[in-house]
Amino acid sequence: MSHAAISDVLAGKHQVDQQITLKGWVRTVRSNPNFAFINLHDGSCFDPIQIVADNKLSNYAEVCKLTTSCSLSVTGKLVESLGKGQSFEIQAESIEIIGLVEDPDTYPMAPKRHSVEYLREHAHLRPRTNMIGAVTRVRNCLAQAIHRYFHENGFQWIATPIITASDCEGAGEMFRVSTLDMVNPPLKEDGKVDFAEDFFGKEAFLTVSGQLNVETYACALSKVYTFGPTFRAENSNTSRHLAEFWMVEPELAFADLADVASCAENMLKYVFKAVLAERMDDLEFFDLRIQKGLIERLKTLSEQEFVRMDYTDAIEILKNCGQKFEFPVEWGIDLSSEHERYLAEKHVGGPVILQNYPKDIKAFYMRLNDDNKTVAAMDVLAPGIGEIIGGSQREDRLDVLDERMIEVGLSPNDYYWYRDLRRYGSVPHGGFGLGFERLVAYVTGMQNVRDVIPFPRTPKSATF
Ligand code: 4AD
């Protein structure tokens, strides 16, 4: 028998006074000898719906004993609710108990506030909480909005590989993929592991970014993007780092740094508007429980122009601002989170697009500026979290690219296919990477990216 979604019922999409069937899980139950009131949720929206059962039900005694997370199928009449704060309720005609909770006293998700740390230890059960349910719907809304933004703006979605041989960021933070026996690996004459014997006939890794691959499609289809999981064996135990995270990476041909920055700004504003339009129920929860003023902030962000600033100017601002930083500021440093947050939160009071970084702290593929010291890179820094986007105009001149590769110790021969893009009809092009979990954390106000991805992967942690 088909059943309705609670979100549709609460949104008034079903006829009042008609019979309806709902399926879901119990959030709470109150009962007296005559009536039981069950809050039932099915994950389709933040609010549960109230089910009113009277003692004429044949299984009324069992219904009164229901506990949190028991699963039910309820059939009854949809009526307008007289109760405060709810629009509709169901007058139950029958309640089928599908699954009971074995031992309610030891059920780990008892209805009380749990710490985020406790919930992480129960990652298989935490989707049942209000908080993770809300995060999940917002995450989905953002992902759908991202695809929609690109679709409406003429981008093609490209599936870039998860297994790769190239270290896009050159930071040596790749997880190896191998079928070799690592206890007794085949060795070369020099004593090193012989990866020619490995599955792919060479060393292979999980990708840190789909960028190099997606560039090949940008140089044929003009506007493309990839959106998938990426992996970094980076030993960063922070609230902003995951070993496995999702990245959105658009790439535009016939584009310079300013075009890339505009694309980032427009996409972010589009998704902020989408979440405000579609998930106000969840945002109200985050505003109340996690971060006061969140909704107002999102509204402002979706309208406010993002400030553009040169790295060199930012260094001057940080040096002269009078604030003591843990990491000293001088031209050439890789900005740390405290610097990024000062710029976004204190100096600008909104998102900043920081541009033209020193080449020595950036990847080999970024276009060298005429000063020979900086590259056409840009990061979007957001208040509260710091960097959420990193991007650049790519080096489209073969000779300059080769020089840069050699400078950073890469062998141009290994990247022959990447170099071919510069040999055959090279065009100015560029793109960026948006850390999807950082975006979800930013939009929900959640303090740690581990709580906005279903099963976080971090150093020393890969249960579930
Ligand atoms: O700045 P990154 O390293 O840039 C790239 O990977 C480029 N190839 C992207 C491109 O131009 N197509 O990473 C991009 C974004 C960062 O701004 C950050 O939001 C996120 O990815 N990120 C992480 N998110 C979670 N955990 C980590 N360990 C992350 N490392 C980067």
CSV table of C-alpha atoms and ligand atoms in Angstrom, one decimal:
chain,number,residue,atom,x,y,z
A,1,MET,CA,0.0,0.0,0.0
A,2,SER,CA,1.4,3.4,-0.9
A,3,HIS,CA,2.0,5.9,1.9
A,4,ALA,CA,2.4,9.7,2.0
A,5,ALA,CA,5.5,11.7,3.0
A,6,ILE,CA,5.1,13.7,6.2
A,7,SER,CA,6.6,16.7,4.5
A,8,ASP,CA,3.8,16.7,1.9
A,9,VAL,CA,1.2,16.3,4.6
A,10,LEU,CA,2.5,19.2,6.7
A,11,ALA,CA,2.7,21.3,3.6
A,12,GLY,CA,-1.0,20.9,2.9
A,13,LYS,CA,-0.6,18.7,-0.2
A,14,HIS,CA,-3.2,16.1,0.9
A,15,GLN,CA,-6.9,16.5,1.3
A,16,VAL,CA,-8.3,17.1,4.8
A,17,ASP,CA,-10.8,14.6,6.1
A,18,GLN,CA,-9.5,11.9,3.8
A,19,GLN,CA,-7.9,8.6,4.9
A,20,ILE,CA,-4.1,8.5,4.6
A,21,THR,CA,-1.3,6.1,5.5
A,22,LEU,CA,2.0,7.3,6.9
A,23,LYS,CA,5.1,5.3,7.8
A,24,GLY,CA,7.9,6.4,10.0
A,25,TRP,CA,9.5,6.2,13.4
A,26,VAL,CA,8.3,7.3,16.8
A,27,ARG,CA,9.9,10.4,18.2
A,28,THR,CA,7.9,10.7,21.5
A,29,VAL,CA,4.7,9.2,23.0
A,30,ARG,CA,2.4,10.6,25.7
A,31,SER,CA,-0.6,8.6,26.7
A,32,ASN,CA,-3.4,8.4,29.3
A,33,PRO,CA,-6.1,5.7,29.6
A,34,ASN,CA,-8.2,7.3,26.8
A,35,PHE,CA,-5.7,8.9,24.3
A,36,ALA,CA,-2.2,8.5,23.1
A,37,PHE,CA,-0.3,11.2,21.2
A,38,ILE,CA,2.6,10.0,19.1
A,39,ASN,CA,5.1,12.3,17.3
A,40,LEU,CA,6.0,10.4,14.1
A,41,HIS,CA,8.8,11.4,11.8
A,42,ASP,CA,10.0,10.0,8.5
A,43,GLY,CA,13.0,12.2,7.8
A,44,SER,CA,11.3,14.1,4.9
A,45,CYS,CA,11.2,17.4,6.9
A,46,PHE,CA,12.3,18.7,10.3
A,47,ASP,CA,8.9,18.5,12.0
A,48,PRO,CA,7.2,15.3,13.1
A,49,ILE,CA,3.4,14.9,12.7
A,50,GLN,CA,1.1,14.2,15.6
A,51,ILE,CA,-0.8,11.0,15.6
A,52,VAL,CA,-3.8,10.9,17.9
A,53,ALA,CA,-4.9,7.3,18.9
A,54,ASP,CA,-7.8,6.6,21.1
A,55,ASN,CA,-8.5,3.5,23.3
A,56,LYS,CA,-10.8,2.0,20.7
A,57,LEU,CA,-7.8,0.8,18.8
A,58,SER,CA,-7.5,-3.0,19.2
A,59,ASN,CA,-3.7,-2.7,20.1
A,60,TYR,CA,-4.1,0.5,22.2
A,61,ALA,CA,-2.2,-1.1,25.1
A,62,GLU,CA,0.8,-1.8,22.9
A,63,VAL,CA,0.6,1.6,21.3
A,64,CYS,CA,0.9,3.2,24.8
A,65,LYS,CA,4.1,1.3,25.4
A,66,LEU,CA,5.9,2.5,22.2
A,67,THR,CA,9.2,4.1,22.7
A,68,THR,CA,11.5,6.4,20.6
A,69,SER,CA,12.5,4.9,17.2
A,70,CYS,CA,9.8,2.1,17.1
A,71,SER,CA,8.7,1.9,13.4
A,72,LEU,CA,5.0,2.2,12.5
A,73,SER,CA,2.5,2.3,9.7
A,74,VAL,CA,-0.4,4.5,10.6
A,75,THR,CA,-3.7,4.8,8.8
A,76,GLY,CA,-6.2,7.4,9.7
A,77,LYS,CA,-8.0,10.6,8.9
A,78,LEU,CA,-6.0,13.7,8.2
A,79,VAL,CA,-7.5,16.6,10.1
A,80,GLU,CA,-6.5,20.2,10.8
A,81,SER,CA,-4.9,20.5,14.2
A,82,LEU,CA,-6.2,22.6,17.0
A,83,GLY,CA,-2.9,22.2,18.8
A,84,LYS,CA,-0.4,25.1,18.9
A,85,GLY,CA,2.5,25.0,16.4
A,86,GLN,CA,1.1,22.3,14.1
A,87,SER,CA,-1.0,22.5,11.1
A,88,PHE,CA,-2.3,18.9,10.7
A,89,GLU,CA,-2.6,15.7,12.6
A,90,ILE,CA,-3.8,12.2,12.0
A,91,GLN,CA,-6.7,10.6,13.9
A,92,ALA,CA,-5.5,7.0,13.8
A,93,GLU,CA,-7.8,4.3,12.6
A,94,SER,CA,-5.2,1.6,12.8
A,95,ILE,CA,-1.5,1.5,13.9
A,96,GLU,CA,0.6,-1.4,12.7
A,97,ILE,CA,3.8,-1.8,14.8
A,98,ILE,CA,6.5,-2.7,12.3
A,99,GLY,CA,9.6,-2.8,14.5
A,100,LEU,CA,10.0,-2.4,18.2
A,101,VAL,CA,13.1,-1.1,19.9
A,102,GLU,CA,14.6,-4.0,21.7
A,103,ASP,CA,15.8,-2.5,24.9
A,104,PRO,CA,14.7,1.1,25.2
A,105,ASP,CA,16.8,1.7,28.4
A,106,THR,CA,20.0,1.0,26.6
A,107,TYR,CA,19.0,2.4,23.2
A,108,PRO,CA,21.9,4.8,22.4
A,109,MET,CA,19.7,7.5,20.7
A,110,ALA,CA,17.4,8.1,23.7
A,111,PRO,CA,15.5,11.4,23.2
A,112,LYS,CA,17.9,13.9,24.9
A,113,ARG,CA,20.7,16.1,23.6
A,114,HIS,CA,23.8,14.2,22.8
A,115,SER,CA,27.2,15.8,22.3
A,116,VAL,CA,28.6,15.7,18.7
A,117,GLU,CA,31.5,13.6,19.9
A,118,TYR,CA,29.0,11.0,21.3
A,119,LEU,CA,27.1,11.0,18.0
A,120,ARG,CA,30.3,10.5,16.0
A,121,GLU,CA,30.8,7.3,18.0
A,122,HIS,CA,27.4,6.2,16.9
A,123,ALA,CA,27.6,7.3,13.2
A,124,HIS,CA,25.3,4.5,12.2
A,125,LEU,CA,22.5,5.7,14.5
A,126,ARG,CA,23.0,9.4,14.4
A,127,PRO,CA,21.0,10.1,11.2
A,128,ARG,CA,18.0,9.5,13.6
A,129,THR,CA,18.7,12.7,15.5
A,130,ASN,CA,17.1,16.0,14.7
A,131,MET,CA,20.5,17.6,14.1
A,132,ILE,CA,21.9,15.0,11.7
A,133,GLY,CA,18.6,14.8,9.9
A,134,ALA,CA,18.6,18.5,9.4
A,135,VAL,CA,22.3,18.5,8.2
A,136,THR,CA,21.5,15.7,5.8
A,137,ARG,CA,18.6,17.5,4.2
A,138,VAL,CA,20.6,20.8,3.9
A,139,ARG,CA,23.5,18.8,2.4
A,140,ASN,CA,21.2,17.3,-0.2
A,141,CYS,CA,19.6,20.7,-1.0
A,142,LEU,CA,23.1,22.2,-1.5
A,143,ALA,CA,24.3,19.4,-3.7
A,144,GLN,CA,21.1,19.6,-5.9
A,145,ALA,CA,21.4,23.4,-6.1
A,146,ILE,CA,25.1,23.1,-7.2
A,147,HIS,CA,24.1,20.7,-10.0
A,148,ARG,CA,21.2,23.0,-11.0
A,149,TYR,CA,23.4,26.1,-11.0
A,150,PHE,CA,25.9,24.5,-13.4
A,151,HIS,CA,23.1,22.9,-15.5
A,152,GLU,CA,21.3,26.3,-15.9
A,153,ASN,CA,24.6,28.0,-16.8
A,154,GLY,CA,25.6,25.6,-19.5
A,155,PHE,CA,28.2,23.4,-17.7
A,156,GLN,CA,28.7,19.7,-18.5
A,157,TRP,CA,29.2,17.4,-15.6
A,158,ILE,CA,32.3,15.2,-16.0
A,159,ALA,CA,33.1,12.1,-14.1
A,160,THR,CA,36.7,12.3,-13.3
A,161,PRO,CA,38.6,9.3,-12.0
A,162,ILE,CA,39.0,8.3,-8.4
A,163,ILE,CA,42.2,6.3,-9.1
A,164,THR,CA,45.0,8.4,-10.6
A,165,ALA,CA,48.7,8.4,-11.1
A,166,SER,CA,49.2,12.2,-10.8
A,167,ASP,CA,49.4,14.3,-7.6
A,168,CYS,CA,47.4,17.3,-8.7
A,169,GLU,CA,48.3,19.5,-5.7
A,170,GLY,CA,51.9,18.2,-5.6
A,171,ALA,CA,51.7,18.1,-1.8
A,172,GLY,CA,52.5,14.4,-1.5
A,173,GLU,CA,49.3,13.7,0.5
A,174,MET,CA,48.0,10.8,-1.6
A,175,PHE,CA,46.7,7.4,-0.4
A,176,ARG,CA,48.3,4.6,-2.4
A,177,VAL,CA,46.1,2.1,-4.2
A,178,SER,CA,47.9,-1.2,-4.5
A,179,THR,CA,47.4,-4.9,-4.8
A,180,LEU,CA,51.0,-5.8,-4.0
A,181,ASP,CA,51.8,-7.9,-1.0
A,182,MET,CA,53.2,-5.1,1.2
A,183,VAL,CA,54.9,-7.5,3.6
A,184,ASN,CA,57.0,-9.1,0.9
A,185,PRO,CA,56.7,-6.7,-2.0
A,186,PRO,CA,58.6,-7.3,-5.3
A,187,LEU,CA,61.8,-5.3,-5.2
A,188,LYS,CA,63.9,-3.6,-7.9
A,189,GLU,CA,67.6,-3.9,-8.0
A,190,ASP,CA,68.0,-0.8,-6.0
A,191,GLY,CA,65.9,-2.3,-3.2
A,192,LYS,CA,62.9,-0.1,-3.8
A,193,VAL,CA,59.4,-1.6,-4.4
A,194,ASP,CA,58.8,-2.5,-8.0
A,195,PHE,CA,55.5,-1.0,-8.9
A,196,ALA,CA,55.8,-2.3,-12.4
A,197,GLU,CA,54.5,-5.5,-10.8
A,198,ASP,CA,51.5,-3.7,-9.3
A,199,PHE,CA,47.9,-3.8,-10.7
A,200,PHE,CA,48.2,-0.8,-12.9
A,201,GLY,CA,51.9,-1.4,-13.8
A,202,LYS,CA,52.9,1.7,-12.0
A,203,GLU,CA,52.2,3.6,-8.7
A,204,ALA,CA,48.5,4.6,-8.4
A,205,PHE,CA,46.7,6.7,-5.8
A,206,LEU,CA,43.3,8.0,-4.7
A,207,THR,CA,42.8,11.4,-6.3
A,208,VAL,CA,43.3,14.6,-4.3
A,209,SER,CA,41.5,16.6,-7.0
A,210,GLY,CA,39.8,16.0,-10.3
A,211,GLN,CA,41.1,19.2,-11.7
A,212,LEU,CA,43.8,18.0,-14.1
A,213,ASN,CA,41.4,15.6,-15.7
A,214,VAL,CA,38.6,18.1,-15.9
A,215,GLU,CA,40.8,20.6,-17.6
A,216,THR,CA,41.0,18.2,-20.5
A,217,TYR,CA,37.3,18.4,-21.0
A,218,ALA,CA,37.2,22.2,-20.4
A,219,CYS,CA,39.6,22.4,-23.3
A,220,ALA,CA,37.0,20.8,-25.6
A,221,LEU,CA,33.6,21.5,-24.1
A,222,SER,CA,34.3,25.0,-22.7
A,223,LYS,CA,32.3,24.9,-19.4
A,224,VAL,CA,32.5,21.7,-17.3
A,225,TYR,CA,32.6,20.6,-13.7
A,226,THR,CA,33.3,17.6,-11.6
A,227,PHE,CA,31.7,16.9,-8.2
A,228,GLY,CA,32.9,13.8,-6.3
A,229,PRO,CA,34.9,12.4,-3.5
A,230,THR,CA,38.6,13.4,-3.1
A,231,PHE,CA,41.1,12.0,-0.7
A,232,ARG,CA,44.0,13.5,1.3
A,233,ALA,CA,46.4,11.7,3.5
A,234,GLU,CA,47.0,14.9,5.4
A,235,ASN,CA,47.6,14.4,9.1
A,236,SER,CA,45.5,17.4,10.0
A,237,ASN,CA,43.3,16.8,13.1
A,238,THR,CA,41.3,20.0,12.8
A,239,SER,CA,37.6,20.8,12.5
A,240,ARG,CA,38.1,21.7,8.8
A,241,HIS,CA,39.9,18.7,7.5
A,242,LEU,CA,38.8,15.3,6.4
A,243,ALA,CA,40.8,12.5,4.8
A,244,GLU,CA,37.9,11.9,2.4
A,245,PHE,CA,35.8,14.9,1.4
A,246,TRP,CA,33.7,15.9,-1.6
A,247,MET,CA,34.8,18.6,-3.9
A,248,VAL,CA,33.0,20.7,-6.6
A,249,GLU,CA,35.4,21.7,-9.3
A,250,PRO,CA,34.2,23.8,-12.3
A,251,GLU,CA,36.6,24.6,-15.1
A,252,LEU,CA,36.0,27.3,-17.7
A,253,ALA,CA,37.8,27.8,-21.0
A,254,PHE,CA,38.4,31.2,-22.4
A,255,ALA,CA,38.4,32.6,-18.9
A,256,ASP,CA,40.8,34.5,-16.7
A,257,LEU,CA,41.0,34.9,-12.9
A,258,ALA,CA,38.3,37.5,-12.7
A,259,ASP,CA,35.9,35.1,-14.5
A,260,VAL,CA,36.8,32.3,-12.2
A,261,ALA,CA,36.2,34.5,-9.1
A,262,SER,CA,32.8,35.7,-10.5
A,263,CYS,CA,31.8,32.1,-11.1
A,264,ALA,CA,32.6,31.2,-7.5
A,265,GLU,CA,30.6,34.2,-6.2
A,266,ASN,CA,27.6,33.6,-8.4
A,267,MET,CA,27.5,29.9,-7.6
A,268,LEU,CA,27.7,30.5,-3.8
A,269,LYS,CA,24.9,33.1,-3.9
A,270,TYR,CA,22.8,30.8,-5.9
A,271,VAL,CA,23.1,27.9,-3.4
A,272,PHE,CA,22.6,30.3,-0.4
A,273,LYS,CA,19.3,31.4,-2.0
A,274,ALA,CA,18.3,27.8,-2.7
A,275,VAL,CA,18.8,26.7,0.9
A,276,LEU,CA,16.9,29.7,2.1
A,277,ALA,CA,14.0,28.9,-0.2
A,278,GLU,CA,13.9,25.2,0.4
A,279,ARG,CA,15.1,24.3,3.9
A,280,MET,CA,13.8,27.1,6.2
A,281,ASP,CA,12.6,24.4,8.6
A,282,ASP,CA,16.1,23.1,9.1
A,283,LEU,CA,17.7,26.5,9.1
A,284,GLU,CA,15.4,27.6,11.9
A,285,PHE,CA,16.7,24.7,14.0
A,286,PHE,CA,20.3,25.6,13.3
A,287,ASP,CA,19.6,29.3,14.0
A,288,LEU,CA,18.1,28.4,17.4
A,289,ARG,CA,20.4,25.6,18.5
A,290,ILE,CA,23.7,26.0,16.7
A,291,GLN,CA,24.4,29.6,15.6
A,292,LYS,CA,22.3,32.6,16.4
A,293,GLY,CA,21.7,34.9,13.4
A,294,LEU,CA,22.5,32.3,10.8
A,295,ILE,CA,19.5,32.9,8.7
A,296,GLU,CA,20.1,36.7,8.5
A,297,ARG,CA,23.7,36.0,7.6
A,298,LEU,CA,22.8,33.7,4.8
A,299,LYS,CA,20.3,36.3,3.5
A,300,THR,CA,23.0,39.0,3.5
A,301,LEU,CA,25.5,36.7,1.9
A,302,SER,CA,23.2,35.9,-0.9
A,303,GLU,CA,22.9,39.6,-1.8
A,304,GLN,CA,26.2,41.2,-0.7
A,305,GLU,CA,29.1,41.7,-3.1
A,306,PHE,CA,32.2,39.6,-2.2
A,307,VAL,CA,35.2,41.9,-1.6
A,308,ARG,CA,38.3,41.2,-3.8
A,309,MET,CA,41.7,41.7,-2.3
A,310,ASP,CA,45.3,41.1,-3.4
A,311,TYR,CA,47.3,38.8,-1.2
A,312,THR,CA,50.0,41.5,-1.0
A,313,ASP,CA,47.5,44.0,0.4
A,314,ALA,CA,46.1,41.4,2.8
A,315,ILE,CA,49.6,40.9,4.3
A,316,GLU,CA,49.9,44.7,4.9
A,317,ILE,CA,46.5,44.7,6.6
A,318,LEU,CA,47.4,41.8,8.8
A,319,LYS,CA,50.8,43.3,9.7
A,320,ASN,CA,49.3,46.6,10.7
A,321,CYS,CA,46.1,45.5,12.3
A,322,GLY,CA,47.5,45.4,15.8
A,323,GLN,CA,46.2,41.9,16.5
A,324,LYS,CA,48.6,39.2,17.9
A,325,PHE,CA,48.7,36.1,15.7
A,326,GLU,CA,50.1,32.7,16.7
A,327,PHE,CA,51.9,32.5,13.3
A,328,PRO,CA,53.8,35.6,12.4
A,329,VAL,CA,52.8,37.5,9.2
A,330,GLU,CA,55.2,38.3,6.4
A,331,TRP,CA,55.0,38.3,2.6
A,332,GLY,CA,55.4,34.8,1.3
A,333,ILE,CA,53.6,32.9,4.1
A,334,ASP,CA,50.8,30.5,3.5
A,335,LEU,CA,48.0,32.2,5.5
A,336,SER,CA,46.7,30.1,8.3
A,337,SER,CA,43.1,29.9,9.5
A,338,GLU,CA,43.5,32.7,12.1
A,339,HIS,CA,44.7,35.1,9.4
A,340,GLU,CA,42.0,34.1,7.0
A,341,ARG,CA,39.3,34.5,9.6
A,342,TYR,CA,40.7,37.9,10.7
A,343,LEU,CA,40.4,39.1,7.1
A,344,ALA,CA,36.9,37.8,6.6
A,345,GLU,CA,35.4,38.4,10.0
A,346,LYS,CA,37.1,41.5,11.4
A,347,HIS,CA,38.4,43.4,8.4
A,348,VAL,CA,35.7,42.8,5.8
A,349,GLY,CA,32.8,41.4,7.8
A,350,GLY,CA,31.9,39.1,4.9
A,351,PRO,CA,33.4,36.8,2.3
A,352,VAL,CA,36.7,37.9,0.7
A,353,ILE,CA,38.2,36.7,-2.5
A,354,LEU,CA,41.9,36.8,-2.0
A,355,GLN,CA,43.9,36.9,-5.2
A,356,ASN,CA,47.5,36.7,-6.6
A,357,TYR,CA,49.4,34.6,-4.1
A,358,PRO,CA,53.2,34.1,-4.1
A,359,LYS,CA,54.0,31.3,-6.6
A,360,ASP,CA,56.2,29.4,-4.1
A,361,ILE,CA,53.2,28.5,-1.9
A,362,LYS,CA,50.9,27.5,-4.7
A,363,ALA,CA,50.6,24.5,-7.1
A,364,PHE,CA,52.6,24.2,-10.4
A,365,TYR,CA,49.6,24.6,-12.7
A,366,MET,CA,48.7,28.2,-11.7
A,367,ARG,CA,49.4,31.0,-14.2
A,368,LEU,CA,52.5,33.0,-13.5
A,369,ASN,CA,51.8,36.7,-13.3
A,370,ASP,CA,53.9,39.3,-15.1
A,371,ASP,CA,55.7,40.2,-11.8
A,372,ASN,CA,57.2,36.6,-11.9
A,373,LYS,CA,56.6,36.4,-8.2
A,374,THR,CA,52.9,35.8,-7.9
A,375,VAL,CA,50.4,33.5,-9.6
A,376,ALA,CA,46.8,34.1,-10.7
A,377,ALA,CA,45.3,32.2,-7.8
A,378,MET,CA,42.3,32.9,-5.7
A,379,ASP,CA,40.8,31.7,-2.4
A,380,VAL,CA,37.4,32.5,-1.1
A,381,LEU,CA,37.6,33.1,2.6
A,382,ALA,CA,34.3,33.0,4.6
A,383,PRO,CA,33.7,34.3,8.1
A,384,GLY,CA,33.6,31.6,10.7
A,385,ILE,CA,35.5,29.0,8.7
A,386,GLY,CA,38.2,30.5,6.6
A,387,GLU,CA,39.0,29.1,3.2
A,388,ILE,CA,36.1,27.3,1.5
A,389,ILE,CA,37.2,27.7,-2.2
A,390,GLY,CA,40.7,27.5,-3.8
A,391,GLY,CA,41.1,28.2,-7.5
A,392,SER,CA,43.2,29.8,-10.2
A,393,GLN,CA,43.7,30.7,-13.8
A,394,ARG,CA,45.8,27.8,-15.2
A,395,GLU,CA,49.2,28.2,-16.9
A,396,ASP,CA,48.3,27.9,-20.6
A,397,ARG,CA,51.9,28.6,-21.9
A,398,LEU,CA,53.8,25.4,-22.4
A,399,ASP,CA,57.3,26.8,-21.9
A,400,VAL,CA,56.3,28.5,-18.6
A,401,LEU,CA,54.4,25.3,-17.4
A,402,ASP,CA,57.5,23.2,-18.2
A,403,GLU,CA,59.7,25.5,-16.2
A,404,ARG,CA,57.4,25.4,-13.2
A,405,MET,CA,57.1,21.7,-13.3
A,406,ILE,CA,60.9,21.3,-13.3
A,407,GLU,CA,61.2,23.9,-10.5
A,408,VAL,CA,58.8,21.9,-8.3
A,409,GLY,CA,60.5,18.5,-9.1
A,410,LEU,CA,57.8,17.1,-11.5
A,411,SER,CA,58.8,15.3,-14.7
A,412,PRO,CA,57.0,17.0,-17.7
A,413,ASN,CA,57.1,13.6,-19.4
A,414,ASP,CA,54.7,12.1,-16.8
A,415,TYR,CA,52.3,14.9,-17.6
A,416,TYR,CA,52.5,14.6,-21.3
A,417,TRP,CA,48.7,14.5,-21.6
A,418,TYR,CA,48.3,17.7,-19.5
A,419,ARG,CA,51.0,19.4,-21.6
A,420,ASP,CA,49.2,18.4,-24.8
A,421,LEU,CA,46.4,20.7,-23.9
A,422,ARG,CA,49.0,23.5,-24.2
A,423,ARG,CA,50.3,22.2,-27.5
A,424,TYR,CA,47.1,21.8,-29.4
A,425,GLY,CA,45.0,24.9,-29.4
A,426,SER,CA,45.8,26.2,-25.9
A,427,VAL,CA,43.4,28.7,-24.4
A,428,PRO,CA,43.3,30.7,-21.2
A,429,HIS,CA,41.3,28.8,-18.7
A,430,GLY,CA,40.7,28.4,-15.0
A,431,GLY,CA,38.6,27.0,-12.3
A,432,PHE,CA,38.2,26.3,-8.6
A,433,GLY,CA,37.6,23.7,-6.0
A,434,LEU,CA,34.9,24.1,-3.4
A,435,GLY,CA,35.2,21.9,-0.3
A,436,PHE,CA,31.7,20.7,-0.1
A,437,GLU,CA,31.8,19.8,3.6
A,438,ARG,CA,33.2,23.2,4.4
A,439,LEU,CA,30.2,24.7,2.6
A,440,VAL,CA,27.7,22.5,4.5
A,441,ALA,CA,29.4,23.4,7.8
A,442,TYR,CA,29.2,27.1,6.8
A,443,VAL,CA,25.6,27.0,5.9
A,444,THR,CA,24.4,25.1,8.9
A,445,GLY,CA,26.7,26.7,11.5
A,446,MET,CA,28.0,23.3,12.4
A,447,GLN,CA,31.5,23.7,14.0
A,448,ASN,CA,33.1,20.5,12.6
A,449,VAL,CA,33.2,19.1,9.1
A,450,ARG,CA,33.0,15.6,10.7
A,451,ASP,CA,29.4,16.3,11.5
A,452,VAL,CA,28.3,17.2,8.0
A,453,ILE,CA,29.5,14.1,6.2
A,454,PRO,CA,27.7,10.8,7.0
A,455,PHE,CA,30.8,8.7,7.8
A,456,PRO,CA,33.8,11.0,8.5
A,457,ARG,CA,37.3,9.6,7.6
A,458,THR,CA,40.0,11.2,9.7
A,459,PRO,CA,43.5,10.1,11.0
A,460,LYS,CA,43.1,7.0,13.1
A,461,SER,CA,39.4,6.8,12.4
A,462,ALA,CA,37.6,4.7,9.8
A,463,THR,CA,35.0,2.7,11.7
A,464,PHE,CA,31.6,2.0,10.0
B,1,4AD,O1,42.8,24.5,-2.3
B,1,4AD,P1,42.6,23.1,-2.8
B,1,4AD,O2,43.7,22.1,-2.4
B,1,4AD,O3,42.5,23.1,-4.4
B,1,4AD,C1,42.5,22.1,-5.2
B,1,4AD,O4,42.5,20.9,-4.9
B,1,4AD,C2,42.4,22.5,-6.7
B,1,4AD,N1,42.8,21.5,-7.5
B,1,4AD,C3,40.9,22.9,-6.9
B,1,4AD,C4,40.7,23.4,-8.3
B,1,4AD,O5,41.2,24.5,-8.7
B,1,4AD,N2,39.9,22.7,-9.1
B,1,4AD,O6,41.2,22.5,-2.3
B,1,4AD,C5,40.0,23.1,-2.7
B,1,4AD,C6,39.1,23.2,-1.5
B,1,4AD,C7,39.6,24.0,-0.3
B,1,4AD,O7,39.3,25.3,-0.5
B,1,4AD,C8,38.8,23.4,0.8
B,1,4AD,O8,37.5,24.0,0.9
B,1,4AD,C9,38.7,22.0,0.4
B,1,4AD,O9,38.9,21.9,-0.9
B,1,4AD,N3,39.6,21.1,1.2
B,1,4AD,C10,39.3,20.3,2.2
B,1,4AD,N4,38.1,20.0,2.8
B,1,4AD,C11,38.1,19.1,3.8
B,1,4AD,N5,39.1,18.4,4.2
B,1,4AD,C12,40.3,18.6,3.6
B,1,4AD,N6,41.4,17.9,4.0
B,1,4AD,C13,40.4,19.6,2.5
B,1,4AD,N7,41.5,20.0,1.8
B,1,4AD,C14,40.9,20.9,0.9
